[in-house]
Rosetta silent file (secondary structure, phi, psi, omega in degrees, C-alpha in Angstrom):
SEQUENCE: MLCENTFTCQSYNFFVPRKLCELNNRTKEARPRDFVTDDNRFYVRSWPNRGGRHGWSFVARLSNCDTKHWMNESGQWWFDKNEAFGKTTDPSDNTDMISPLFWLLNGSDFKITRSDDSMHAPLLQTIDNCLGSQTLRSKVTNYGDFRNGKVWPEGKCLGKCKVQYGGQYQMTEGFGKATCSGEMQAADEVGFWCEWGWSGAVIMIGGARGACGRTDHGIGVTTAKKASFKKEDGRPEYDFGNSGWGSHTRSYSLNLWIK
SCORE:     score description
SCORE:     0.000 S_00000001
   1 L     0.000  137.303 -178.686    0.000    0.000    0.000 S_00000001
   2 L  -100.215  143.230  178.534    1.309    3.458   -0.904 S_00000001
   3 H   -59.879  -36.646 -177.205    1.077    6.507    1.331 S_00000001
   4 H   -64.808  -21.427 -179.071   -0.054    8.588   -1.659 S_00000001
   5 H   -95.646    1.421 -176.723   -3.141    6.385   -2.040 S_00000001
   6 L  -118.329  115.283 -172.329   -4.178    6.625    1.604 S_00000001
   7 L   -59.185  -37.330 -175.114   -5.914    9.826    2.663 S_00000001
   8 L   -84.521   -4.204 -176.473   -4.957    9.532    6.352 S_00000001
   9 L   -72.938  122.816  178.640   -1.265    8.791    5.721 S_00000001
  10 L  -108.774  -23.925  179.681    0.981   11.543    7.098 S_00000001
  11 E  -162.769  172.942  175.601    4.300    9.686    7.136 S_00000001
  12 E  -151.986  159.538  174.889    5.704    6.199    6.782 S_00000001
  13 E  -104.223  123.360  177.813    8.535    3.986    7.946 S_00000001
  14 E   -88.566  112.593 -178.478   10.563    2.438    5.156 S_00000001
  15 E   -85.254  102.989 -169.191   11.483   -1.093    6.290 S_00000001
  16 L   -60.040  -47.035 -175.729   14.853   -1.545    4.589 S_00000001
  17 L   -56.800  -34.669 -176.910   15.268   -5.379    4.643 S_00000001
  18 L  -113.997    2.049 -178.556   12.020   -5.953    2.740 S_00000001
  19 L    52.321   50.003  179.712   11.590   -2.526    1.105 S_00000001
  20 E  -112.525  149.665  177.055    8.147   -2.149    2.659 S_00000001
  21 E  -105.508  123.808  176.310    6.315    1.011    3.697 S_00000001
  22 E  -102.543  115.024 -170.649    4.607    1.053    7.100 S_00000001
  23 E   -80.993  142.745  176.961    2.013    3.825    7.058 S_00000001
  24 E  -122.822  145.041  177.524    1.497    6.315    9.896 S_00000001
  25 L   -97.642   12.118  174.533   -1.447    8.656   10.458 S_00000001
  26 L  -143.044  163.967  172.912    0.763   11.198   12.252 S_00000001
  27 L   -99.915  161.880  178.431    4.204   12.742   11.781 S_00000001
  28 L   -69.240  -24.113  176.919    7.004   12.509   14.305 S_00000001
  29 L   -68.207  -34.741 -179.807    6.844   16.302   14.593 S_00000001
  30 L   -76.731  -33.792 -179.080    3.225   16.058   15.752 S_00000001
  31 L  -133.575   70.659 -176.322    3.895   13.208   18.200 S_00000001
  32 H   -61.793  -28.491 -178.463    7.607   13.208   19.080 S_00000001
  33 H   -69.943  -22.547 -179.111    7.090   11.008   22.156 S_00000001
  34 H   -86.712   -7.840 -175.500    5.798    8.176   19.974 S_00000001
  35 L   -81.668  126.033  179.551    8.842    8.201   17.711 S_00000001
  36 L  -125.883  129.641  179.804   11.242    5.278   18.240 S_00000001
  37 L   -77.950  150.828 -178.863   14.443    4.795   16.235 S_00000001
  38 L  -152.772  125.105 -176.988   15.176    1.477   14.551 S_00000001
  39 L   -62.261  -21.586 -178.550   18.260    0.640   12.474 S_00000001
  40 L   -93.009   -2.408 -177.398   16.108   -1.360   10.039 S_00000001
  41 E  -128.231  145.941  179.707   13.612    1.440    9.428 S_00000001
  42 E  -124.786  122.159 -177.202   13.891    4.898    7.915 S_00000001
  43 E   -76.539  136.594  179.123   11.302    7.544    8.734 S_00000001
  44 E  -134.284  126.818  172.967    9.815    9.496    5.819 S_00000001
  45 E   -84.304  137.634  178.739    7.395   12.388    5.997 S_00000001
  46 L   -91.109  124.197 -177.809    4.806   12.388    3.207 S_00000001
  47 E  -102.573  128.517 -177.193    4.590   15.732    1.440 S_00000001
  48 E   -75.286  154.127  167.278    1.309   16.620   -0.300 S_00000001
  49 L   -69.920  173.237 -178.028    0.929   17.857   -3.835 S_00000001
  50 L   -63.203  -25.684  178.287   -0.472   21.344   -4.219 S_00000001
  51 L   -82.067    0.099  177.556   -3.955   19.856   -4.449 S_00000001
  52 L    98.935   -7.682 -178.199   -3.529   18.281   -1.017 S_00000001
  53 L   -86.115  135.523  179.635   -2.893   14.730   -2.194 S_00000001
  54 E   -76.109  157.170  178.115    0.155   12.973   -0.795 S_00000001
  55 E   171.387  -28.330 -174.724    2.634   11.396   -3.130 S_00000001
  56 E   -96.126  140.474  174.991    6.144   12.872   -3.279 S_00000001
  57 E  -114.929  130.907 -175.675    9.152   11.602   -1.325 S_00000001
  58 E   -82.765  117.308 -170.628   12.059   13.960   -0.655 S_00000001
  59 E  -117.601  -22.620 -176.458   15.289   12.187   -1.657 S_00000001
  60 E  -164.490  160.126  176.137   18.130   14.689   -2.191 S_00000001
  61 E  -142.997  140.765  178.736   19.204   18.334   -2.158 S_00000001
  62 E  -121.020  128.014 -177.206   21.960   20.161   -4.047 S_00000001
  63 L  -130.465  144.780  173.510   23.427   23.410   -2.742 S_00000001
  64 L   -93.760   10.691 -175.745   26.177   25.727   -3.943 S_00000001
  65 L   -89.359  -18.216 -171.530   26.692   26.901   -0.347 S_00000001
  66 L  -131.410 -164.484  178.890   28.880   24.106    0.959 S_00000001
  67 L   -56.667  141.761 -177.367   31.415   21.450    0.003 S_00000001
  68 L   -78.928   73.075  178.877   30.774   20.017   -3.450 S_00000001
  69 L   -62.109  -43.674 -176.536   29.670   16.575   -2.306 S_00000001
  70 L   -70.903  -21.770 -179.208   27.739   15.916   -5.517 S_00000001
  71 L  -109.331   17.478  175.777   30.696   16.984   -7.673 S_00000001
  72 L   -60.771  142.557 -175.353   33.388   15.157   -5.722 S_00000001
  73 L   -55.884  -30.794 -178.810   35.891   13.482   -8.055 S_00000001
  74 L   -68.485  -24.321 -174.172   34.978   10.039   -6.717 S_00000001
  75 L    71.861   15.586 -170.922   31.344   10.433   -7.815 S_00000001
  76 H   -57.894  -42.334 -175.063   30.456    8.774   -4.518 S_00000001
  77 H   -65.399  -35.605  177.500   27.205   10.607   -3.865 S_00000001
  78 H   -74.655  -39.399 -168.434   25.755    9.634   -7.225 S_00000001
  79 H  -102.316  -37.611 -163.401   27.085    6.069   -7.289 S_00000001
  80 L  -129.773  -25.380 -171.503   27.961    4.657   -3.881 S_00000001
  81 L   -58.251  128.544 -176.599   27.089    6.630   -0.764 S_00000001
  82 L  -127.607   26.276  172.340   24.853    4.486    1.448 S_00000001
  83 L  -129.995  140.080  179.028   24.502    6.611    4.575 S_00000001
  84 L   -62.993  148.626  177.558   22.156    9.549    5.014 S_00000001
  85 E  -143.941  133.964  177.306   23.726   13.006    5.127 S_00000001
  86 L    88.081 -174.067 -176.976   22.121   16.339    5.982 S_00000001
  87 L   -85.438   95.782 -170.873   18.590   17.253    7.030 S_00000001
  88 L   -76.242  -12.072 -179.132   16.577   14.568    5.270 S_00000001
  89 L  -117.691   12.585 -177.341   13.139   15.824    6.356 S_00000001
  90 L  -122.951   95.395 -179.000   13.626   19.589    5.927 S_00000001
  91 L   -69.797   -8.310 -178.361   13.166   20.862    2.337 S_00000001
  92 L   -90.298   -7.934 -178.851   13.875   24.448    3.462 S_00000001
  93 L   -69.962  155.640 -176.070   17.500   23.807    4.415 S_00000001
  94 L  -121.221   45.920  174.318   20.228   25.205    2.157 S_00000001
  95 L  -136.935  162.417 -179.365   22.947   22.553    2.386 S_00000001
  96 L   -58.986  146.480  178.136   23.617   19.300    0.550 S_00000001
  97 E  -150.193  143.843  169.227   21.522   16.294    1.545 S_00000001
  98 E  -138.292  130.229 -179.791   21.134   12.686    0.498 S_00000001
  99 L  -103.222  151.851  173.268   18.448   10.385    1.889 S_00000001
 100 L   -55.272  -22.699  178.509   18.478    6.567    1.814 S_00000001
 101 H   -65.228  -20.352  177.851   15.419    6.934   -0.413 S_00000001
 102 H   -60.408  -34.367 -179.468   17.787    8.106   -3.163 S_00000001
 103 H  -114.346   -1.192 -177.341   19.004    4.511   -3.521 S_00000001
 104 H  -111.329  -31.593 -170.323   16.120    2.552   -1.936 S_00000001
 105 L   -95.878  120.358  176.358   12.824    3.947   -3.211 S_00000001
 106 L   -81.090  151.027 -179.734   11.578    2.995   -6.673 S_00000001
 107 E  -157.893 -176.941 -179.235    9.388    5.431   -8.553 S_00000001
 108 L  -108.742  -34.870 -177.402    8.007    6.585  -11.869 S_00000001
 109 L  -146.391  165.508  175.792    8.967   10.270  -12.066 S_00000001
 110 E  -130.834  159.156  175.924   10.946   12.974  -10.290 S_00000001
 111 E  -133.838  162.580  177.783   10.512   16.676   -9.697 S_00000001
 112 E  -122.921  132.469  176.381   12.765   19.588   -8.729 S_00000001
 113 E  -129.786  171.520  176.503   11.772   22.332   -6.278 S_00000001
 114 E   -99.630  146.232 -179.312   13.479   25.262   -4.567 S_00000001
 115 L   -69.047  -20.790 -179.128   14.391   25.225   -0.892 S_00000001
 116 L   -94.549   13.775  177.784   12.906   28.711   -0.425 S_00000001
 117 L  -112.631  105.187 -176.418    9.453   27.644   -1.670 S_00000001
 118 L   -69.641  -14.953  178.645    7.322   26.354    1.205 S_00000001
 119 L   -87.539  -10.269  179.510    4.700   25.074   -1.261 S_00000001
 120 L    56.010   37.066  179.094    7.255   22.782   -2.967 S_00000001
 121 L   -66.342  132.413 -178.689    5.855   23.734   -6.371 S_00000001
 122 L   -67.630  125.419  169.207    7.645   21.794   -9.118 S_00000001
 123 L   -74.523  -33.281 -178.126   10.007   23.856  -11.239 S_00000001
 124 E  -149.101  138.462  173.927   10.303   20.750  -13.369 S_00000001
 125 E  -139.980  127.827  177.259    8.491   17.436  -13.327 S_00000001
 126 E   -73.160  156.251 -179.606    9.243   14.480  -15.562 S_00000001
 127 L  -131.204  169.105  175.082    6.362   12.781  -17.330 S_00000001
 128 L    64.113   38.526  171.741    5.731    9.454  -19.041 S_00000001
 129 L    59.563   52.877 -178.959    7.378    7.228  -16.399 S_00000001
 130 L   -56.377  -43.478 -175.705   10.900    8.612  -16.690 S_00000001
 131 L   -78.567  -23.815  177.615   12.271    6.461  -13.851 S_00000001
 132 L    59.047   43.086  179.628   10.593    3.268  -15.026 S_00000001
 133 L    64.518   25.988  174.491   10.168    1.880  -11.479 S_00000001
 134 E  -102.887  166.136  167.314   13.841    2.502  -10.689 S_00000001
 135 L   -75.139  164.151  177.829   15.415    4.462   -7.864 S_00000001
 136 H   -65.297  -37.772  176.526   16.790    7.865   -8.794 S_00000001
 137 H   -60.388  -46.383 -178.768   20.312    6.521   -8.280 S_00000001
 138 H   -61.617  -41.759  179.614   19.660    3.601  -10.624 S_00000001
 139 H   -58.435  -46.186 -175.760   18.228    5.893  -13.290 S_00000001
 140 H   -73.139  -42.642 -170.576   21.271    8.157  -13.243 S_00000001
 141 H   -88.899  -12.189  179.485   24.022    5.562  -12.848 S_00000001
 142 L   -68.815  -10.060  179.411   22.756    2.859  -15.217 S_00000001
 143 L   -79.989  -14.656  179.380   24.180    4.857  -18.132 S_00000001
 144 L   155.893  170.179 -179.573   27.758    4.074  -17.139 S_00000001
 145 L  -100.162  107.582 -179.104   30.483    4.201  -14.515 S_00000001
 146 L  -117.208   31.844  175.002   31.875    7.728  -14.242 S_00000001
 147 L   -69.654  157.693  167.454   33.563    7.401  -10.870 S_00000001
 148 L    52.466   43.476  172.816   37.036    8.772  -10.135 S_00000001
 149 L    80.980    8.390  178.017   37.325   11.168  -13.045 S_00000001
 150 L   -64.049  133.781 -173.292   36.236    8.810  -15.814 S_00000001
 151 L   -76.101  140.259  176.513   35.276   10.914  -18.842 S_00000001
 152 L   -78.206  151.381  177.514   31.683   11.031  -20.086 S_00000001
 153 L   -55.577  144.689 -173.088   31.027   10.191  -23.764 S_00000001
 154 L   -85.965  146.061  166.611   31.531   13.176  -26.069 S_00000001
 155 L    71.006   24.172 -178.882   28.997   15.162  -28.037 S_00000001
 156 L  -164.410  170.996  166.880   25.745   13.690  -26.744 S_00000001
 157 L  -104.878  142.500 -177.323   23.400   12.934  -23.860 S_00000001
 158 L   -82.966  -14.490  177.478   23.208    9.299  -22.798 S_00000001
 159 E  -164.614  161.181 -178.666   19.493    9.459  -22.014 S_00000001
 160 E  -144.052  153.941  172.235   16.537   11.846  -22.063 S_00000001
 161 E  -138.835  145.283  174.549   13.134   12.336  -20.425 S_00000001
 162 E   -75.744  146.676 -178.905   10.249   14.625  -21.289 S_00000001
 163 E  -138.188  164.727  167.275    9.363   17.264  -18.692 S_00000001
 164 E  -127.106  145.501 -175.649    6.894   20.002  -17.906 S_00000001
 165 E  -105.526  161.406  178.348    7.878   23.246  -16.185 S_00000001
 166 L  -168.988 -176.589  176.556    6.152   25.383  -13.577 S_00000001
 167 L    59.459 -138.668 -175.893    6.552   27.712  -10.632 S_00000001
 168 L   -91.810   29.632 -170.233    9.572   30.027  -10.627 S_00000001
 169 H   -59.894  -34.959 -177.790   11.554   28.020  -13.163 S_00000001
 170 H   -71.713  -13.684  178.925   12.388   31.001  -15.382 S_00000001
 171 H  -109.976   14.582 -174.804   13.968   32.770  -12.391 S_00000001
 172 L  -113.278  132.388  178.073   15.874   29.731  -11.104 S_00000001
 173 L   -63.409  140.674 -175.587   19.520   28.939  -11.803 S_00000001
 174 L   102.460  -17.486 -176.708   19.967   25.777  -13.802 S_00000001
 175 L  -109.467   19.545 -175.554   16.893   26.524  -15.920 S_00000001
 176 L   -63.058  -22.497  179.205   18.487   29.119  -18.193 S_00000001
 177 L  -112.758   19.939 -176.708   17.925   26.988  -21.320 S_00000001
 178 L   -69.551  -14.409  177.762   14.509   25.619  -20.354 S_00000001
 179 L  -110.621   10.692 -175.718   12.874   27.568  -23.190 S_00000001
 180 L  -113.668  125.342  173.559   15.553   26.814  -25.789 S_00000001
 181 L  -101.374  126.268 -176.983   15.460   23.872  -28.204 S_00000001
 182 L  -120.439 -172.769 -178.028   18.846   23.002  -29.683 S_00000001
 183 L   -70.175  -27.713 -177.165   20.482   20.446  -31.932 S_00000001
 184 L   -90.825  -33.356 -173.539   21.272   18.117  -29.030 S_00000001
 185 E  -157.982  148.830  179.651   18.094   18.363  -26.970 S_00000001
 186 L   -82.902  163.257 -179.259   14.654   19.997  -26.956 S_00000001
 187 L   -61.354  -36.550 -175.462   13.478   22.602  -24.459 S_00000001
 188 L   -93.621   39.416  179.128   10.998   20.201  -22.853 S_00000001
 189 E  -137.425  152.786  164.121   13.595   17.539  -22.042 S_00000001
 190 E  -113.537  144.713  179.073   16.202   16.715  -19.442 S_00000001
 191 E  -118.666  152.553 -179.034   19.285   14.793  -20.496 S_00000001
 192 E  -111.639  131.444  178.943   21.585   12.546  -18.487 S_00000001
 193 E    55.120   63.911 -178.877   25.386   12.720  -18.746 S_00000001
 194 E   -96.462  143.185 -179.199   25.458   15.380  -21.456 S_00000001
 195 E  -148.235  138.773  171.288   28.719   16.675  -22.974 S_00000001
 196 L  -174.450  133.310  171.031   29.722   19.072  -25.714 S_00000001
 197 L    57.671   55.862  178.596   32.381   21.721  -26.255 S_00000001
 198 L    59.204   43.534  178.770   34.308   21.661  -22.974 S_00000001
 199 L  -159.207  158.091  178.731   31.133   21.500  -20.908 S_00000001
 200 E  -167.311  166.267  176.431   28.842   18.931  -19.339 S_00000001
 201 E  -150.963  139.791  174.417   26.004   18.214  -16.922 S_00000001
 202 E   -65.630  -46.106  174.000   24.889   15.135  -15.029 S_00000001
 203 E  -128.352  103.610 -178.727   21.278   16.242  -15.587 S_00000001
 204 E   -88.916  131.708 -177.376   21.000   18.895  -18.293 S_00000001
 205 E  -105.480  118.254  179.725   17.808   20.965  -18.292 S_00000001
 206 L    86.104 -167.324 -169.756   16.592   22.219  -21.680 S_00000001
 207 L   -80.852  168.127  176.992   18.385   22.471  -25.008 S_00000001
 208 E  -154.013  159.458 -175.279   22.022   22.494  -26.086 S_00000001
 209 L    66.511  167.563 -175.323   24.110   23.131  -29.198 S_00000001
 210 H    60.772 -134.056 -178.473   22.988   25.411  -31.988 S_00000001
 211 H   -66.348  -19.168 -176.010   21.261   28.489  -30.580 S_00000001
 212 H   -86.978  -16.536  176.313   21.321   26.993  -27.064 S_00000001
 213 L    76.587 -141.086 -167.996   25.098   26.735  -26.788 S_00000001
 214 L   -73.009  176.828 -177.830   26.952   24.625  -24.253 S_00000001
 215 L  -104.041    3.541 -176.343   25.815   21.760  -22.037 S_00000001
 216 L   -87.498   61.601  174.047   26.906   23.133  -18.634 S_00000001
 217 L  -144.148  140.022 -175.280   23.436   24.040  -17.379 S_00000001
 218 E   121.517 -133.703 -176.827   21.195   22.096  -15.040 S_00000001
 219 E  -113.730  133.778 -179.638   22.401   19.845  -12.216 S_00000001
 220 E    68.544   63.843 -173.306   26.002   18.746  -11.739 S_00000001
 221 E  -100.102  143.874 -179.125   27.618   21.156  -14.218 S_00000001
 222 E  -140.467  150.511  174.826   31.263   21.174  -15.261 S_00000001
 223 L  -111.753   18.242  178.243   33.507   23.138  -17.612 S_00000001
 224 L   -58.861  143.879 -179.407   36.174   20.436  -17.819 S_00000001
 225 L   -61.296  -32.730  170.494   37.667   20.099  -21.296 S_00000001
 226 L  -123.418  110.346 -168.681   36.643   16.457  -21.114 S_00000001
 227 L   -56.978  127.077  177.910   33.517   16.260  -18.983 S_00000001
 228 L  -167.967  179.081  175.065   34.006   14.337  -15.746 S_00000001
 229 L   -80.641   -6.987 -179.514   33.932   14.828  -11.989 S_00000001
 230 L   -78.776  124.670  178.538   37.646   15.610  -12.087 S_00000001
 231 L   -83.551  119.071 -174.252   38.340   19.298  -11.669 S_00000001
 232 L  -118.405  137.879  173.584   41.054   20.200  -14.173 S_00000001
 233 L    51.834   33.420  178.481   43.187   23.324  -14.576 S_00000001
 234 L    70.503   11.700  179.688   41.007   25.319  -12.205 S_00000001
 235 L   -74.520  130.515 -169.296   38.004   25.034  -14.514 S_00000001
 236 L   -73.900  160.265  174.552   34.861   25.486  -12.370 S_00000001
 237 E  -149.136  150.434 -176.464   32.075   23.059  -11.536 S_00000001
 238 E  -144.433  157.780  176.924   28.896   23.504   -9.501 S_00000001
 239 E   -62.921  -37.209  174.400   26.031   21.498   -8.045 S_00000001
 240 E  -158.264  156.860  178.981   23.662   23.474  -10.279 S_00000001
 241 E   169.784  170.143  176.227   23.719   26.548  -12.478 S_00000001
 242 L   -83.500  -16.474  178.670   23.057   28.177  -15.833 S_00000001
 243 L  -163.523  154.436  175.784   26.742   27.876  -16.691 S_00000001
 244 L   -72.065  -18.246 -178.014   29.888   26.550  -15.112 S_00000001
 245 L   -98.240  161.705  175.939   31.382   30.041  -15.339 S_00000001
 246 L    84.081 -172.910 -178.830   30.463   33.191  -13.426 S_00000001
 247 L   -81.622  155.348 -179.269   28.745   33.642  -10.073 S_00000001
 248 L  -134.312  145.306 -175.546   26.196   31.177   -8.715 S_00000001
 249 L   -63.541  143.185  172.601   23.398   31.641   -6.232 S_00000001
 250 L  -120.427    8.853 -174.288   23.942   30.736   -2.615 S_00000001
 251 L   -90.772  -13.619  176.780   20.488   31.871   -1.476 S_00000001
 252 L  -153.931  163.362  175.971   18.613   28.635   -2.239 S_00000001
 253 L  -120.765  173.020  177.554   19.225   25.017   -3.132 S_00000001
 254 E  -108.731  130.237  179.294   17.435   22.553   -5.408 S_00000001
 255 E  -100.540  139.652  175.965   15.435   19.668   -3.935 S_00000001
 256 E  -109.990  134.345 -178.815   14.892   16.346   -5.716 S_00000001
 257 E  -132.222  153.317  172.031   11.724   14.308   -5.112 S_00000001
 258 E  -134.095  160.642  172.890   10.319   11.102   -6.574 S_00000001
 259 L  -146.208    0.000    0.000    6.959    9.365   -6.631 S_00000001
């Protein structure tokens, strides 16, 4: 049974050994005395859609305010990290976060929101079963092993998903090409492991090449001459942005959710 299909569900415990969800009709914030820790269970608050229906699970956050965990040369956060880090139940925080749900929870689609938006309105939401019942980690990493500075394939994106935009997307860093369709990718798409012309992105938002230019826009952007997690010759990289060059916002972070 899914929390999103149960009107009274406010939170759930993810039972790791069997990948089962145990539904709760209260949150731990509402009843802190009833909350008991268990190494085999991971607490998850259920966040409603704007219409009031539950459904999204908060799995990760990327911030340009702190250490570049997501852009570490090892690629550990994308590929291997198996311990929670950061405030996993607070979408308003402005530091990096990874939840066990990033590698444990299967889903159909993902969305991106801003940490300074208390309504969690999607800036971007994939459609048409982008994840295909995979975890977000599996979706991203099944395209290849790019740990420890291994170079991404040149001149293309390794995968794409259709998206729809909303909220403050036109005023949000990382979405600078969300209205541009290029030779490599259309405006209404996100691409995975994109590279072209001394630039790259783990998740590229919107178009590239032609009128849209480089690929270093979206999430996990790099200006390396050969796109990888390895920082070379002082060429910049960021958790998210409209370009690998120039200044980048430190006033908000981007949250990743799946359902």
